[in-house]
Tab-separated table of C-alpha atoms in Angstrom:
chain	number	residue	atom	x	y	z
Y	175	MET	CA	10.490	-44.493	43.230
Y	176	PHE	CA	11.947	-43.548	46.611
Y	177	GLY	CA	8.530	-42.724	48.100
Y	178	ARG	CA	7.990	-46.083	49.794
Y	179	TYR	CA	11.349	-45.902	51.609
Y	180	CYS	CA	11.219	-42.476	53.236
Y	181	GLY	CA	7.526	-41.673	53.002
Y	182	PHE	CA	7.956	-38.519	50.924
Y	183	VAL	CA	10.434	-37.236	48.402
Y	184	THR	CA	12.343	-34.166	49.502
Y	185	ARG	CA	13.715	-31.891	46.824
Y	186	ILE	CA	17.330	-30.966	47.413
Y	187	THR	CA	17.777	-27.310	46.537
Y	188	THR	CA	21.050	-26.263	45.009
Y	189	PRO	CA	22.361	-22.793	44.146
Y	190	LEU	CA	21.527	-23.612	40.536
Y	191	ASP	CA	17.847	-24.030	41.444
Y	192	ALA	CA	17.803	-20.639	43.136
Y	193	PHE	CA	19.536	-19.103	40.127
Y	194	MET	CA	17.062	-20.708	37.731
Y	195	SER	CA	14.032	-19.501	39.694
Y	196	ASP	CA	15.476	-15.976	39.824
Y	197	MET	CA	16.167	-16.151	36.096
Y	198	LEU	CA	12.597	-17.265	35.351
Y	199	VAL	CA	11.187	-14.419	37.468
Y	200	TRP	CA	13.445	-11.952	35.643
Y	201	LEU	CA	12.450	-13.304	32.222
Y	202	ASP	CA	8.795	-13.014	33.215
Y	203	GLY	CA	9.300	-9.356	34.014
Y	204	ALA	CA	11.512	-8.652	31.003
Y	205	TRP	CA	8.759	-8.626	28.395
Y	206	TYR	CA	10.570	-5.878	26.509
Y	207	LEU	CA	13.453	-8.322	25.978
Y	208	TRP	CA	11.095	-10.749	24.218
Y	209	VAL	CA	9.685	-7.892	22.137
Y	210	ALA	CA	13.187	-6.804	21.105
Y	211	LEU	CA	14.135	-10.392	20.260
Y	212	GLY	CA	11.008	-10.756	18.124
Y	213	ILE	CA	11.776	-7.520	16.284
Y	214	VAL	CA	15.357	-8.638	15.592
Y	215	VAL	CA	14.182	-12.008	14.244
Y	216	LEU	CA	11.560	-10.289	12.079
Y	217	VAL	CA	14.116	-7.848	10.637
Y	218	VAL	CA	16.547	-10.671	9.839
Y	219	VAL	CA	13.858	-12.765	8.127
Y	220	VAL	CA	12.580	-9.813	6.086
Y	221	SER	CA	16.089	-8.802	4.999
Y	222	VAL	CA	16.939	-12.361	3.919
Y	223	VAL	CA	13.697	-12.666	1.943
Y	224	VAL	CA	14.230	-9.282	0.266
Y	225	ALA	CA	17.837	-10.149	-0.603
Y	226	LYS	CA	16.770	-13.467	-2.151
Y	227	MET	CA	13.989	-11.825	-4.149
Y	228	ARG	CA	16.344	-9.112	-5.403
Y	229	SER	CA	18.996	-11.628	-6.461
Y	230	ARG	CA	16.360	-13.755	-8.182
Y	231	GLY	CA	15.025	-10.724	-10.036
Y	232	TYR	CA	18.560	-9.693	-10.935
Y	233	GLU	CA	19.225	-13.113	-12.465
Y	234	ARG	CA	15.976	-12.979	-14.460
Y	235	VAL	CA	16.888	-9.710	-16.214
Y	236	PRO	CA	19.374	-10.224	-19.073
Y	237	HIS	CA	22.611	-8.351	-18.575
Y	238	TYR	CA	24.679	-7.186	-21.479
Y	239	PHE	CA	28.303	-6.633	-20.677
Y	240	ARG	CA	30.540	-4.638	-22.966
Y	241	GLN	CA	33.232	-6.875	-24.406
Y	242	ASN	CA	36.685	-5.482	-24.977
Y	243	SER	CA	37.645	-6.522	-28.504
């Protein structure tokens, strides 16, 4: 868009750009962080599924409560 006016487009670098590039380099090196995040997500999903299955099984079994008469 601005290429025909100044010949080439210069990218203005801001401190945010430097921060973002540093962050991307750090995330590339922090593979263990991604592994830990994956493990946490897996544990949460498994616990939710197990809790739902247990509650569903609990509802399926008839429960007899002692009535005070």
